[in-house]
GROMACS .gro file of C-alpha atoms in nm:
model
  283
    1MET     CA    1   0.687   3.707   0.303
    2PRO     CA    2   0.534   3.371   0.201
    3ALA     CA    3   0.360   3.156   0.444
    4ALA     CA    4   0.353   2.761   0.492
    5LEU     CA    5   0.177   2.524   0.700
    6VAL     CA    6   0.359   2.199   0.783
    7ILE     CA    7   0.124   1.925   0.943
    8GLY     CA    8   0.329   1.656   1.104
    9ALA     CA    9   0.610   1.889   1.190
   10SER     CA   10   0.724   1.804   1.542
   11ARG     CA   11   1.022   1.565   1.454
   12GLY     CA   12   1.202   1.384   1.181
   13ILE     CA   13   1.119   1.489   0.809
   14GLY     CA   14   0.841   1.734   0.903
   15ARG     CA   15   1.066   1.917   1.162
   16GLN     CA   16   1.337   1.949   0.880
   17ILE     CA   17   1.090   2.074   0.628
   18ALA     CA   18   0.958   2.341   0.861
   19ILE     CA   19   1.322   2.459   0.950
   20THR     CA   20   1.438   2.448   0.585
   21LEU     CA   21   1.130   2.648   0.479
   22ALA     CA   22   1.194   2.902   0.759
   23ARG     CA   23   1.558   2.938   0.666
   24ASN     CA   24   1.450   3.028   0.308
   25GLY     CA   25   1.211   3.308   0.396
   26PHE     CA   26   0.878   3.130   0.478
   27GLN     CA   27   0.680   3.211   0.783
   28VAL     CA   28   0.576   2.862   0.913
   29GLY     CA   29   0.282   2.708   1.094
   30VAL     CA   30   0.437   2.418   1.290
   31ALA     CA   31   0.138   2.180   1.332
   32ALA     CA   32   0.140   1.833   1.505
   33LYS     CA   33  -0.037   1.633   1.777
   34THR     CA   34   0.263   1.660   2.009
   35ALA     CA   35   0.268   1.956   2.220
   36GLU     CA   36   0.448   1.807   2.533
   37GLU     CA   37   0.774   1.630   2.547
   38SER     CA   38   0.796   1.269   2.630
   39THR     CA   39   1.071   1.002   2.657
   40LYS     CA   40   0.906   0.798   2.388
   41LEU     CA   41   0.856   1.083   2.136
   42PRO     CA   42   1.121   1.360   2.137
   43GLY     CA   43   1.024   1.697   1.975
   44THR     CA   44   0.710   1.899   1.991
   45ILE     CA   45   0.546   2.188   1.801
   46HIS     CA   46   0.698   2.417   2.063
   47SER     CA   47   1.063   2.295   2.034
   48VAL     CA   48   1.056   2.316   1.652
   49SER     CA   49   0.902   2.656   1.658
   50SER     CA   50   1.169   2.771   1.916
   51GLU     CA   51   1.450   2.641   1.682
   52ILE     CA   52   1.324   2.847   1.406
   53SER     CA   53   1.279   3.157   1.617
   54GLN     CA   54   1.631   3.110   1.752
   55GLU     CA   55   1.755   3.133   1.400
   56GLY     CA   56   1.564   3.451   1.339
   57GLY     CA   57   1.269   3.292   1.158
   58THR     CA   58   0.897   3.319   1.224
   59ALA     CA   59   0.690   3.017   1.330
   60VAL     CA   60   0.355   2.963   1.507
   61PRO     CA   61   0.313   2.637   1.706
   62ILE     CA   62  -0.021   2.472   1.627
   63LYS     CA   63  -0.163   2.158   1.804
   64CYS     CA   64  -0.338   1.951   1.549
   65ASN     CA   65  -0.466   1.585   1.578
   66THR     CA   66  -0.534   1.496   1.219
   67ARG     CA   67  -0.814   1.262   1.332
   68ASP     CA   68  -1.019   1.571   1.421
   69ASP     CA   69  -1.158   1.772   1.145
   70VAL     CA   70  -1.208   2.088   1.350
   71GLN     CA   71  -0.833   2.085   1.465
   72ILE     CA   72  -0.731   2.071   1.096
   73GLN     CA   73  -0.960   2.353   1.007
   74ASN     CA   74  -0.820   2.559   1.308
   75ALA     CA   75  -0.472   2.494   1.186
   76VAL     CA   76  -0.541   2.646   0.843
   77GLU     CA   77  -0.724   2.930   0.992
   78LYS     CA   78  -0.455   2.998   1.250
   79CYS     CA   79  -0.193   3.026   0.975
   80VAL     CA   80  -0.422   3.258   0.765
   81ASN     CA   81  -0.484   3.491   1.067
   82ALA     CA   82  -0.131   3.485   1.191
   83PHE     CA   83   0.046   3.543   0.852
   84GLY     CA   84  -0.225   3.714   0.665
   85ARG     CA   85  -0.171   3.461   0.375
   86LEU     CA   86  -0.100   3.093   0.302
   87ASP     CA   87   0.107   2.988   0.013
   88PHE     CA   88   0.226   2.626   0.076
   89VAL     CA   89   0.080   2.348   0.275
   90VAL     CA   90   0.263   2.018   0.347
   91TYR     CA   91   0.074   1.713   0.489
   92ASN     CA   92   0.344   1.501   0.649
   93ALA     CA   93   0.130   1.350   0.933
   94GLY     CA   94   0.134   0.977   0.914
   95ALA     CA   95   0.050   0.654   1.095
   96ILE     CA   96   0.274   0.354   0.992
   97ILE     CA   97   0.201  -0.007   1.058
   98TRP     CA   98   0.380  -0.237   0.808
   99GLU     CA   99   0.173  -0.571   0.848
  100LYS     CA  100   0.001  -0.819   0.645
  101VAL     CA  101  -0.379  -0.811   0.607
  102ILE     CA  102  -0.424  -1.090   0.852
  103ASP     CA  103  -0.221  -0.925   1.109
  104THR     CA  104  -0.377  -0.569   1.086
  105PRO     CA  105  -0.708  -0.552   1.303
  106MET     CA  106  -0.964  -0.306   1.206
  107LYS     CA  107  -0.863  -0.064   1.484
  108ARG     CA  108  -0.521  -0.032   1.329
  109PHE     CA  109  -0.645  -0.008   0.983
  110ASP     CA  110  -0.889   0.270   1.078
  111LEU     CA  111  -0.602   0.449   1.235
  112MET     CA  112  -0.393   0.446   0.932
  113MET     CA  113  -0.690   0.549   0.694
  114GLU     CA  114  -0.796   0.835   0.927
  115VAL     CA  115  -0.448   0.979   0.969
  116ASN     CA  116  -0.317   0.907   0.623
  117ALA     CA  117  -0.579   0.932   0.356
  118ARG     CA  118  -0.866   1.106   0.537
  119GLY     CA  119  -0.640   1.353   0.715
  120ALA     CA  120  -0.491   1.463   0.384
  121TYR     CA  121  -0.829   1.486   0.226
  122CYS     CA  122  -0.958   1.699   0.515
  123THR     CA  123  -0.655   1.930   0.492
  124VAL     CA  124  -0.716   1.980   0.120
  125MET     CA  125  -1.077   2.048   0.186
  126ASN     CA  126  -0.983   2.321   0.422
  127VAL     CA  127  -0.699   2.471   0.217
  128LEU     CA  128  -0.879   2.474  -0.129
  129PRO     CA  129  -1.113   2.770  -0.059
  130TYR     CA  130  -0.825   3.000   0.027
  131PHE     CA  131  -0.603   2.893  -0.263
  132LEU     CA  132  -0.875   2.905  -0.514
  133GLU     CA  133  -0.998   3.244  -0.404
  134GLN     CA  134  -0.632   3.390  -0.427
  135LYS     CA  135  -0.574   3.186  -0.748
  136SER     CA  136  -0.252   3.048  -0.622
  137GLY     CA  137  -0.112   2.802  -0.383
  138LYS     CA  138   0.071   2.470  -0.349
  139ILE     CA  139  -0.025   2.150  -0.169
  140LEU     CA  140   0.226   1.877  -0.110
  141LEU     CA  141   0.112   1.529   0.019
  142ILE     CA  142   0.397   1.302   0.146
  143SER     CA  143   0.286   0.983  -0.035
  144PRO     CA  144   0.445   0.739  -0.282
  145PRO     CA  145   0.427   0.685  -0.656
  146ILE     CA  146   0.177   0.403  -0.731
  147TYR     CA  147   0.359   0.066  -0.829
  148SER     CA  148   0.271  -0.296  -0.739
  149ARG     CA  149   0.581  -0.377  -0.527
  150PHE     CA  150   0.493  -0.109  -0.267
  151PHE     CA  151   0.180  -0.309  -0.179
  152LYS     CA  152   0.360  -0.629  -0.077
  153GLY     CA  153   0.368  -0.723   0.291
  154LYS     CA  154   0.206  -0.399   0.404
  155THR     CA  155  -0.117  -0.373   0.209
  156PRO     CA  156  -0.324  -0.202   0.466
  157TYR     CA  157  -0.064   0.071   0.506
  158ALA     CA  158  -0.022   0.097   0.124
  159MET     CA  159  -0.397   0.147   0.089
  160SER     CA  160  -0.389   0.450   0.314
  161LYS     CA  161  -0.088   0.606   0.140
  162ILE     CA  162  -0.175   0.520  -0.215
  163GLY     CA  163  -0.517   0.686  -0.140
  164MET     CA  164  -0.323   1.009  -0.099
  165THR     CA  165  -0.141   0.972  -0.420
  166ILE     CA  166  -0.484   0.918  -0.601
  167LEU     CA  167  -0.608   1.239  -0.442
  168THR     CA  168  -0.310   1.414  -0.590
  169SER     CA  169  -0.363   1.263  -0.927
  170GLY     CA  170  -0.736   1.306  -0.942
  171LEU     CA  171  -0.769   1.657  -0.800
  172ALA     CA  172  -0.499   1.791  -1.029
  173HIS     CA  173  -0.747   1.756  -1.315
  174GLU     CA  174  -0.985   1.971  -1.120
  175LEU     CA  175  -0.715   2.231  -1.056
  176GLN     CA  176  -0.606   2.291  -1.409
  177ASP     CA  177  -0.591   2.665  -1.500
  178THR     CA  178  -0.671   2.776  -1.147
  179GLY     CA  179  -0.323   2.869  -1.036
  180VAL     CA  180  -0.343   2.610  -0.756
  181SER     CA  181  -0.153   2.272  -0.765
  182ILE     CA  182  -0.109   1.945  -0.576
  183THR     CA  183   0.194   1.723  -0.573
  184SER     CA  184   0.302   1.398  -0.397
  185LEU     CA  185   0.663   1.351  -0.270
  186TRP     CA  186   0.838   1.045  -0.150
  187PRO     CA  187   1.197   0.951  -0.056
  188ALA     CA  188   1.420   0.749  -0.281
  189THR     CA  189   1.612   0.604   0.007
  190VAL     CA  190   1.559   0.548   0.380
  191ILE     CA  191   1.558   0.869   0.573
  192GLU     CA  192   1.692   0.901   0.928
  193SER     CA  193   1.407   0.955   1.171
  194HIS     CA  194   1.317   0.866   1.536
  195VAL     CA  195   1.183   0.524   1.395
  196THR     CA  196   1.510   0.441   1.238
  197ARG     CA  197   1.687   0.539   1.558
  198VAL     CA  198   1.472   0.317   1.766
  199ARG     CA  199   1.509   0.028   1.521
  200LYS     CA  200   1.884   0.097   1.511
  201VAL     CA  201   1.899   0.108   1.124
  202PRO     CA  202   2.269   0.130   1.019
  203ALA     CA  203   2.375   0.491   0.919
  204LYS     CA  204   2.522   0.362   0.590
  205LEU     CA  205   2.158   0.281   0.473
  206MET     CA  206   2.016   0.622   0.529
  207ARG     CA  207   2.023   0.981   0.423
  208ASN     CA  208   1.948   1.264   0.658
  209PRO     CA  209   1.604   1.443   0.621
  210THR     CA  210   1.770   1.746   0.461
  211ILE     CA  211   1.744   1.589   0.122
  212PHE     CA  212   1.382   1.559   0.148
  213ALA     CA  213   1.335   1.909   0.295
  214ASP     CA  214   1.538   2.053   0.000
  215ALA     CA  215   1.306   1.892  -0.246
  216CYS     CA  216   1.006   2.032  -0.061
  217LEU     CA  217   1.164   2.391  -0.074
  218ARG     CA  218   1.212   2.351  -0.455
  219ILE     CA  219   0.856   2.248  -0.497
  220ALA     CA  220   0.731   2.549  -0.284
  221GLN     CA  221   0.953   2.780  -0.494
  222GLU     CA  222   0.834   2.648  -0.835
  223LYS     CA  223   0.698   2.944  -1.031
  224THR     CA  224   0.461   2.738  -1.248
  225ASP     CA  225   0.209   2.463  -1.189
  226ARG     CA  226   0.402   2.209  -1.398
  227LEU     CA  227   0.427   1.981  -1.094
  228ASN     CA  228   0.056   1.955  -1.055
  229GLY     CA  229  -0.061   1.593  -1.030
  230GLN     CA  230   0.290   1.442  -1.020
  231ALA     CA  231   0.420   1.205  -0.770
  232LEU     CA  232   0.791   1.264  -0.732
  233LEU     CA  233   1.091   1.116  -0.555
  234ASP     CA  234   1.323   1.344  -0.383
  235GLU     CA  235   1.660   1.254  -0.535
  236ASP     CA  236   1.505   1.232  -0.890
  237TYR     CA  237   1.339   1.566  -0.858
  238LEU     CA  238   1.648   1.729  -0.722
  239ARG     CA  239   1.850   1.572  -1.009
  240LEU     CA  240   1.600   1.746  -1.254
  241CYS     CA  241   1.667   2.068  -1.068
  242GLY     CA  242   2.042   2.044  -1.121
  243VAL     CA  243   2.176   1.879  -0.803
  244THR     CA  244   2.448   1.634  -0.865
  245ASP     CA  245   2.631   1.592  -0.542
  246PHE     CA  246   2.428   1.375  -0.300
  247SER     CA  247   2.710   1.289  -0.063
  248GLN     CA  248   2.613   1.594   0.149
  249TYR     CA  249   2.296   1.383   0.251
  250ARG     CA  250   2.464   1.075   0.357
  251CYS     CA  251   2.434   0.971   0.730
  252ASP     CA  252   2.749   0.780   0.693
  253PRO     CA  253   2.997   1.003   0.498
  254ASP     CA  254   3.172   0.703   0.363
  255ASN     CA  255   2.871   0.515   0.221
  256GLU     CA  256   2.600   0.617  -0.030
  257PRO     CA  257   2.281   0.446   0.086
  258PRO     CA  258   2.107   0.198  -0.151
  259ARG     CA  259   1.799   0.317  -0.326
  260MET     CA  260   1.488   0.165  -0.204
  261MET     CA  261   1.249   0.299  -0.481
  262PRO     CA  262   1.250   0.163  -0.838
  263LYS     CA  263   1.468   0.351  -1.099
  264THR     CA  264   1.177   0.385  -1.331
  265LEU     CA  265   0.809   0.388  -1.244
  266PRO     CA  266   0.509   0.274  -1.451
  267SER     CA  267   0.277   0.522  -1.623
  268LEU     CA  268  -0.084   0.514  -1.517
  269LYS     CA  269  -0.219   0.686  -1.824
  270VAL     CA  270  -0.411   0.487  -2.087
  271GLU     CA  271  -0.470   0.535  -2.458
  272GLU     CA  272  -0.832   0.659  -2.389
  273GLU     CA  273  -0.707   0.912  -2.129
  274ASP     CA  274  -0.923   1.197  -2.255
  275ILE     CA  275  -1.251   1.022  -2.295
  276ASP     CA  276  -1.523   1.146  -2.061
  277VAL     CA  277  -1.639   0.833  -1.889
  278PHE     CA  278  -1.938   1.015  -1.735
  279SER     CA  279  -2.080   1.054  -2.083
  280PHE     CA  280  -2.156   0.689  -2.066
  281SER     CA  281  -2.379   0.721  -1.757
  282LYS     CA  282  -2.625   0.923  -1.982
  283LEU     CA  283  -2.676   0.637  -2.222
   0.00000   0.00000   0.00000
């Protein structure tokens, strides 16, 4: 039975990813910082693990503060020890502060960089030895495609998330022909979450997190490494997989939510893509 580790799995998208993977035959490590219920943040690693177990699935709750390298290392090791294997790792942990540069003090900037970019990097560093040794494994980072509009009005946050996508793009070159792959995934529309409920976002503007989890599952089940280095959008990827009915994902059954992402995205490749820039350093 394949095994997955989902970091940032106590609520929202992460919770649904863990549940969807479990429903489709994965043993799941449910990792997150939240281990105790609170009125401010519903959902814990234990509540999600319990949901999975009650449906007949296998789940292990793992407390993991992604600002702590040791806890990330322990999360990976706990999955390997509990399941005897690890096949799929999702980094969904995130710190979200949408403010302009002038309104984002260093403390908040550091929080986003540590949880988003650095946490993803640390996870990758701890997973790679297992995956490279077994010559298989997929890493999925929840980060957006790179395009200029994403930076506007939230540049500090964008720096931390785009850094994750750069990791996907760059590491993919190093992983060629290893059997290991890394991919980024982002929602095409607003996805219902604890944050959207607190902010009272109208249901007609959102999809439920099942769409994102379904895309994650398809990536986990991909038999090849063709998605290595790609930054995908959930809806677009599911369409490529043959899904045509997206009404099942609406929060409001009578309204299709508007797309927040561009219909087409820019290519980051250049004509000199295959030139080895390091050769110039020897001149």
